[in-house]
Amino acid sequence: MLISRGRSSSTSLSKTFSIFKYKAKYISSLSTLSTRKWQTIQQKNRSNNLQQNRLYTRDSSKNEKETIIRLLYSIGSRKEVEQYLRHFASVESQKFAVIKVGGAVLSDELDTLASSLTFLNRVGLYPIVLHGAGPQMNQLLENAGVEPNYIDGIRVTDAKTLEIARGVFLQENLKLVEALERLDIPARPITCGVFVADYLDKEKYGYVGKITGVQKKAIEASINSGALPILTSLAETPSGQILNVNADVAAGELARVLEPLKIIYLSEKGGLLHGETGKKIDVINLDEEYENYMKQPWVKYGTRLKIREIKELLDRLPRTSSVAITSAGQLHKELFTDCGAGTLIRRGYRLFKYNSVNETDNNKLHQILQQNSEISSDPASYVKQLGKKSHAIYSDEPYEVLAVVTQENSKPDGIPFLDKFIASKNGILNNVTDNIWTMIQKDYSRLTWIVDENDENISWFFKRSDGSFTRNGKTLFWYGIENVADVSNVINGFLSSKAGSKPGNAFSNSSRSYSTFARKNYPNLMRRQYSTSTSPTKVALIGARGYTGRNLISLINSHPYISLSHVSSRELEGQKLTEYTKDNLSYVNLKIEQIKEMQKNGEVDCWVMALPNGVCAPFVQAVNESRTDKSLIVDLSADYRFTDDWTYGLPELGDRNTIRKATRISNPGCYATGSQLSIAPLIPYISESPTVFGVSGYSGAGTKPSPKNDPAFLKDNLIAYSLTDHIHEREVSHRLGTKVNFIPHVAPFFQGIHLTVNIPLNKTFKSSEIRELYEQKYSGEKLIKVVDDIPLVKENSEKHFVKIGGFGVHSSGKRVVVVGTIDNLLKGAATQALQNMNLALGYNEYEGIPLE
C-alpha cells in the first residue's frame, strides 16, 4: 500500500506547535542554566518528542486510512476497492493520477472537489492537480472591456489578456489550496516552473505557448513533503516570458512525461454524452471503436477534438494508462469501482475470435490455461479434447482474457456452454472481460455456464445472467432462455452432471438448493426450495447501499417470517448480497416499470424505501397505481412524515392499532425519535420551547464525501450544521404539538446519537419526580430504558434501545436537563422500520429484534 512520505496529521502538527510554544517559555525561565546543560536537555527533549510524534502520526494516519477505506466500501464491493488500491499503490506517487480540473468546477463545486481529493489523500494517494480558469477569465475580460478573440479554437492572448490570465490563475489556484488546507490536507501552489514553452505563433496567437518540456522537480518536492501539488497551465520560455497554454494540452503533456495510471478530466457534465441518445457514454475502447466513433455525425467540434487528443495522448502512454471524464462528486466512484461514474477511455486491445484451437497462438493459449486450477497441470490434454468438440475461442491480443464456448456435436440446436472464462489481473482491471463478454453475447443469444459458489468474481456472473440455480457449492447460470421447459431441462441436466451431483466443499451432502431469476419471470417454476411449510413475507428493499439499508438486511436475515425478495441499488447492481444468507440474492436496479409489473403480479408483500429525501415519490406512485389491494410500504425518508395520508410509525408514542392497520408507514427520523422520546413525558408541564443539543456519529452524514463524514477532519473536532430549521426540528415540533429548538452536530465517532435536552417547566419538580414520570410513561416498553445516570453513546452504539437519564433539575425546580442516547442506524432507522413492519404484517412487534 502506498503511504505518505513525511506527512503529518493535523493533530500531530498542532501538537508540535504547542510543544514549541511551551519550550519558548521554558527557555526564558531557565536563563541561569549553563549553555552545555541546556543543550543536553534540548537534545533529549527533541529526541523524545520526535519519537512520540512519529508514533502518534503513524498510528493516527493508519486509523484514518482504515476508516476512509471502510467508507469506500459503501460505493463498491470490498474486493473492488482493495483491488484498485493495490493497483494504484503499485506505482510511484507521481504516477498515480493527473487530474485536470475545469474552471467551472472551481466555481461551482469547489467544496465537493476538495472533499474528493481529501478522500484520495487519506488513503495515501497523491494526485497531481492541474486546473483551468476559462469561465472566470472570460468574466474578467468582459469586465475589463476586452473582447475575447479565438483563432482555430485557440484564445489569442495579448499583453492585457495575459495580465488578466496570470491574475485569475493565481487567484483560482489559491482558492483550491485554501479549500484543501481547511480540510487539513497540505497542498502546495505551483504556478510556475513546471512547463517550458516556445511561442506557438507569436504573430498569430500572441502570448500562447507550445510546451517543449516538463520540469518535475517542483511536483516531486511537493509530494515528498506530503503536500498535494496544485498546478496552473501557465508556461515560461527559457528566458522567463510567461505564456498561456490550454489546460487540456498542459495536462496531456504532463501525463506524457509522468506516465500515470489515470488521467482524469473533471467537468460539470460528468462524462461524454452520446450525441443521439443524450446518455453518458460509459466506456470507449479506442483500438476497437475509435474509427467508428469518428464516423458518427454527432462527433464534431469539441467532442471530436477531445476524442482525437485523448487518442493521441494514450497512443504515447503505456496500455495500462487510461483517461476518465467524470465529475468532482463522483471521482472516488470512478476510481474505485468497476462500474465507474463517468466516461472511461482507454486503448484496450484488439479482440479476436477463433473458430478452431488450431488458429490460436499455442504458447499464449497454454500459458493462460495454466491459470485455471482444473487444468493447470495438463493444459495440452484439455486442448486436445477441445479439438473434438464444436467450439469457439475468444481472446484479446496478449491473451489476458480467454473464453471458450462449446456445443455438443450431437446437439447442434442445443444451448451453448461457456466452458472456460479465464482472466488475468490486468484483464480485469482494464475491463477486457466486459469486452469479451459483449462479443460472446453478439454471437450467442442463449448461453449456460457453471461457476464455483465461492468464486470471488461470482457477482460479475450474476450481473450478466437471467437466472441461476445453486447446488452442492456450484452455481449454474444462464441467459436468453425464454421457455420454462428449457430452463427445467437445463437445471435437470446440471443436477445429473458431475458438477451438480458432486458434493461441494461448502455445503457437503446437506447443502441447500436455491435459484434466482434476476431479469425474467418464470411463474410456473419455483424460485426457491424452502423446507418450511408456509411462505415467508416477501420484502423488496429499494436503496440498499446505505448504512440503514445494510442494517435492515442484517435484521431481516435473522427474522423467522420475513425474507428479502429483491434488493435494489443502482450503484451495486449485479453484485452478490453476501451478508444475506437465506437466499442467493444479487443487487438489482429496479426501474419504475418493473416495480409496476411486480406489484401487479403480487410478487412483493412489503416495499421498504431507504432512499434520500425527495427521491421515493415515483417508486411509491408506481406501487400505488398497480394494485387495488395495497401491499405495505415503509418509507425511511422524511417525504411523508407531514401528511395525514400516511401513518407515522413511532410505536412507543403512537397508536399501535393504527400502525397494525396501516399500509403506508412513514418511519421517523433518528434525531426525531430520540428527541420525542426524551421530551414526551413532560409535554403537559412545558412552559417554553425545549432546546435539543444533538450530536451524531458521522454515519448520519451518509457516504457522499464531505467534511461531515471525513474522520480526519472530525478528529478532535465537533461540527455544528443546519443551525436553524433542520428537518428534524420541524418533525419533532409537528409531532409533539409544541415548538422545539434543535441544533445538530456531528462528532468523530461512527454511529450513535447523544441528545442533551433542556426543558423549561411550568411547575416545580424534583429530579426523582421527573424520573418517575418517565418510568410511568415507558413502563413495559422493551426498547426504552430509563436510568439514573447520564447515558453514554458508547453503551448504546449497535444496540436497539433508547436510553434516557440524567434528569438534572435546576435549583429553581423549573428547568430540567434530560439526556437521551440512541443508535441512529438501528432504533433511529432500521430497528424501528422492522417494528413497524412486524405490526403491519401481523407479527409480534419485536420479532427479529435482539432484546436485552
CSV table of N, CA and C in Angstrom, one decimal, residues 447-511:
chain,number,residue,atom,x,y,z
A,447,LEU,N,-27.0,-19.0,-23.6
A,447,LEU,CA,-25.8,-19.5,-23.1
A,447,LEU,C,-26.0,-20.0,-21.6
A,448,THR,N,-25.3,-21.1,-21.3
A,448,THR,CA,-25.2,-21.5,-19.9
A,448,THR,C,-23.8,-21.6,-19.4
A,449,TRP,N,-23.5,-21.6,-18.1
A,449,TRP,CA,-22.2,-21.8,-17.6
A,449,TRP,C,-22.3,-22.1,-16.1
A,450,ILE,N,-21.2,-22.7,-15.6
A,450,ILE,CA,-21.2,-23.1,-14.2
A,450,ILE,C,-20.0,-22.4,-13.5
A,451,VAL,N,-20.2,-21.9,-12.3
A,451,VAL,CA,-19.2,-21.2,-11.5
A,451,VAL,C,-19.2,-21.8,-10.1
A,452,ASP,N,-18.0,-22.0,-9.5
A,452,ASP,CA,-18.0,-22.3,-8.1
A,452,ASP,C,-18.6,-21.3,-7.2
A,453,GLU,N,-19.4,-21.7,-6.3
A,453,GLU,CA,-20.2,-20.7,-5.5
A,453,GLU,C,-19.3,-19.7,-4.7
A,454,ASN,N,-18.1,-20.2,-4.4
A,454,ASN,CA,-17.2,-19.3,-3.6
A,454,ASN,C,-16.2,-18.5,-4.5
A,455,ASP,N,-16.4,-18.6,-5.8
A,455,ASP,CA,-15.6,-17.8,-6.7
A,455,ASP,C,-15.7,-16.3,-6.3
A,456,GLU,N,-14.6,-15.7,-6.2
A,456,GLU,CA,-14.6,-14.3,-5.8
A,456,GLU,C,-15.2,-13.3,-6.8
A,457,ASN,N,-15.3,-13.8,-8.1
A,457,ASN,CA,-15.9,-13.0,-9.1
A,457,ASN,C,-17.4,-13.4,-9.4
A,458,ILE,N,-18.0,-14.1,-8.5
A,458,ILE,CA,-19.3,-14.6,-8.9
A,458,ILE,C,-20.3,-13.5,-9.1
A,459,SER,N,-20.2,-12.4,-8.4
A,459,SER,CA,-21.1,-11.3,-8.6
A,459,SER,C,-21.1,-10.8,-10.0
A,460,TRP,N,-19.9,-10.9,-10.6
A,460,TRP,CA,-19.8,-10.4,-12.0
A,460,TRP,C,-20.7,-11.3,-12.9
A,461,PHE,N,-20.7,-12.6,-12.6
A,461,PHE,CA,-21.6,-13.5,-13.4
A,461,PHE,C,-23.1,-13.3,-13.1
A,462,PHE,N,-23.4,-13.1,-11.9
A,462,PHE,CA,-24.8,-12.8,-11.5
A,462,PHE,C,-25.3,-11.7,-12.3
A,463,LYS,N,-24.5,-10.6,-12.5
A,463,LYS,CA,-25.0,-9.4,-13.2
A,463,LYS,C,-25.3,-9.7,-14.6
A,464,ARG,N,-24.7,-10.7,-15.2
A,464,ARG,CA,-24.8,-11.0,-16.6
A,464,ARG,C,-25.7,-12.1,-16.9
A,465,SER,N,-26.4,-12.7,-15.9
A,465,SER,CA,-27.3,-13.8,-16.1
A,465,SER,C,-28.8,-13.4,-16.0
A,466,ASP,N,-29.6,-14.2,-16.6
A,466,ASP,CA,-31.1,-14.1,-16.4
A,466,ASP,C,-31.6,-14.9,-15.3
A,467,GLY,N,-30.8,-15.9,-14.9
A,467,GLY,CA,-31.2,-16.8,-13.8
A,467,GLY,C,-30.1,-17.7,-13.3
A,468,SER,N,-30.3,-18.3,-12.2
A,468,SER,CA,-29.2,-19.2,-11.7
A,468,SER,C,-29.9,-20.3,-10.8
A,469,PHE,N,-29.1,-21.3,-10.6
A,469,PHE,CA,-29.5,-22.4,-9.7
A,469,PHE,C,-28.3,-23.0,-9.0
A,470,THR,N,-28.3,-23.0,-7.7
A,470,THR,CA,-27.1,-23.5,-7.0
A,470,THR,C,-27.4,-24.8,-6.3
A,471,ARG,N,-26.4,-25.7,-6.4
A,471,ARG,CA,-26.5,-27.0,-5.7
A,471,ARG,C,-25.1,-27.5,-5.4
A,472,ASN,N,-24.9,-27.9,-4.2
A,472,ASN,CA,-23.6,-28.5,-3.8
A,472,ASN,C,-22.4,-27.7,-4.1
A,473,GLY,N,-22.5,-26.4,-3.8
A,473,GLY,CA,-21.3,-25.5,-4.0
A,473,GLY,C,-21.1,-25.0,-5.4
A,474,LYS,N,-21.9,-25.4,-6.4
A,474,LYS,CA,-21.8,-25.0,-7.7
A,474,LYS,C,-23.0,-24.2,-8.2
A,475,THR,N,-22.8,-23.1,-8.9
A,475,THR,CA,-23.9,-22.3,-9.4
A,475,THR,C,-24.0,-22.4,-10.9
A,476,LEU,N,-25.2,-22.8,-11.4
A,476,LEU,CA,-25.5,-22.8,-12.8
A,476,LEU,C,-26.1,-21.5,-13.2
A,477,PHE,N,-25.6,-20.9,-14.2
A,477,PHE,CA,-26.1,-19.6,-14.8
A,477,PHE,C,-26.6,-19.8,-16.2
A,478,TRP,N,-27.6,-18.9,-16.6
A,478,TRP,CA,-28.0,-18.9,-18.0
A,478,TRP,C,-28.5,-17.5,-18.3
A,479,TYR,N,-28.5,-17.3,-19.6
A,479,TYR,CA,-29.2,-16.1,-20.1
A,479,TYR,C,-29.9,-16.5,-21.5
A,480,GLY,N,-30.9,-15.7,-21.8
A,480,GLY,CA,-31.6,-15.9,-23.1
A,480,GLY,C,-32.5,-17.1,-23.2
A,481,ILE,N,-32.8,-17.8,-22.2
A,481,ILE,CA,-33.7,-19.0,-22.2
A,481,ILE,C,-35.0,-18.5,-21.8
A,482,GLU,N,-35.9,-18.4,-22.8
A,482,GLU,CA,-37.3,-17.8,-22.5
A,482,GLU,C,-38.3,-18.9,-22.0
A,483,ASN,N,-38.1,-20.1,-22.5
A,483,ASN,CA,-39.1,-21.2,-22.3
A,483,ASN,C,-38.9,-21.8,-20.9
A,484,VAL,N,-40.0,-22.0,-20.1
A,484,VAL,CA,-39.8,-22.6,-18.8
A,484,VAL,C,-39.3,-24.0,-18.9
A,485,ALA,N,-39.8,-24.8,-19.9
A,485,ALA,CA,-39.4,-26.2,-20.1
A,485,ALA,C,-37.9,-26.2,-20.4
A,486,ASP,N,-37.4,-25.3,-21.2
A,486,ASP,CA,-36.0,-25.3,-21.4
A,486,ASP,C,-35.2,-25.0,-20.2
A,487,VAL,N,-35.7,-24.1,-19.3
A,487,VAL,CA,-35.0,-23.9,-18.1
A,487,VAL,C,-35.0,-25.1,-17.2
A,488,SER,N,-36.1,-25.8,-17.1
A,488,SER,CA,-36.2,-27.1,-16.4
A,488,SER,C,-35.2,-28.1,-16.9
A,489,ASN,N,-35.1,-28.2,-18.2
A,489,ASN,CA,-34.2,-29.2,-18.8
A,489,ASN,C,-32.7,-28.9,-18.5
A,490,VAL,N,-32.4,-27.6,-18.5
A,490,VAL,CA,-31.0,-27.1,-18.2
A,490,VAL,C,-30.7,-27.5,-16.8
A,491,ILE,N,-31.6,-27.2,-15.8
A,491,ILE,CA,-31.4,-27.5,-14.4
A,491,ILE,C,-31.3,-29.0,-14.2
A,492,ASN,N,-32.2,-29.8,-14.8
A,492,ASN,CA,-32.1,-31.2,-14.7
A,492,ASN,C,-30.8,-31.8,-15.2
A,493,GLY,N,-30.3,-31.2,-16.3
A,493,GLY,CA,-29.0,-31.7,-16.9
A,493,GLY,C,-27.9,-31.3,-15.9
A,494,PHE,N,-28.0,-30.2,-15.3
A,494,PHE,CA,-27.0,-29.8,-14.3
A,494,PHE,C,-27.0,-30.7,-13.1
A,495,LEU,N,-28.2,-31.1,-12.6
A,495,LEU,CA,-28.3,-31.9,-11.4
A,495,LEU,C,-27.8,-33.3,-11.7
A,496,SER,N,-27.9,-33.8,-13.0
A,496,SER,CA,-27.5,-35.1,-13.3
A,496,SER,C,-26.0,-35.2,-13.7
A,497,SER,N,-25.4,-34.0,-13.8
A,497,SER,CA,-24.0,-34.0,-14.2
A,497,SER,C,-23.1,-34.1,-13.0
A,498,LYS,N,-21.8,-34.2,-13.3
A,498,LYS,CA,-20.8,-34.3,-12.2
A,498,LYS,C,-20.8,-33.1,-11.3
A,499,ALA,N,-21.0,-31.9,-12.0
A,499,ALA,CA,-20.9,-30.6,-11.3
A,499,ALA,C,-22.1,-30.5,-10.3
A,500,GLY,N,-23.3,-31.0,-10.7
A,500,GLY,CA,-24.5,-30.9,-9.9
A,500,GLY,C,-24.6,-31.9,-8.8
A,501,SER,N,-24.1,-33.1,-9.0
A,501,SER,CA,-24.2,-34.2,-8.1
A,501,SER,C,-23.1,-34.3,-7.1
A,502,LYS,N,-22.0,-33.8,-7.5
A,502,LYS,CA,-20.8,-33.9,-6.6
A,502,LYS,C,-20.9,-32.9,-5.4
A,503,PRO,N,-20.8,-33.4,-4.2
A,503,PRO,CA,-20.9,-32.5,-3.0
A,503,PRO,C,-19.8,-31.5,-3.0
A,504,GLY,N,-20.2,-30.2,-2.8
A,504,GLY,CA,-19.2,-29.1,-2.7
A,504,GLY,C,-18.6,-29.0,-1.4
A,505,ASN,N,-17.5,-28.3,-1.3
A,505,ASN,CA,-16.8,-28.1,0.0
A,505,ASN,C,-17.6,-27.4,1.0
A,506,ALA,N,-18.4,-26.4,0.5
A,506,ALA,CA,-19.1,-25.5,1.4
A,506,ALA,C,-20.2,-26.2,2.1
A,507,PHE,N,-21.0,-27.0,1.3
A,507,PHE,CA,-22.3,-27.5,1.9
A,507,PHE,C,-22.3,-29.0,2.1
A,508,SER,N,-21.3,-29.7,1.5
A,508,SER,CA,-21.2,-31.1,1.6
A,508,SER,C,-22.5,-31.8,1.2
A,509,ASN,N,-22.9,-32.9,1.8
A,509,ASN,CA,-24.1,-33.6,1.3
A,509,ASN,C,-25.4,-33.0,1.7
A,510,SER,N,-25.4,-32.1,2.7
A,510,SER,CA,-26.6,-31.5,3.2
A,510,SER,C,-26.8,-30.1,2.7
A,511,SER,N,-26.2,-29.8,1.6
A,511,SER,CA,-26.3,-28.4,1.1
A,511,SER,C,-27.7,-28.1,0.6
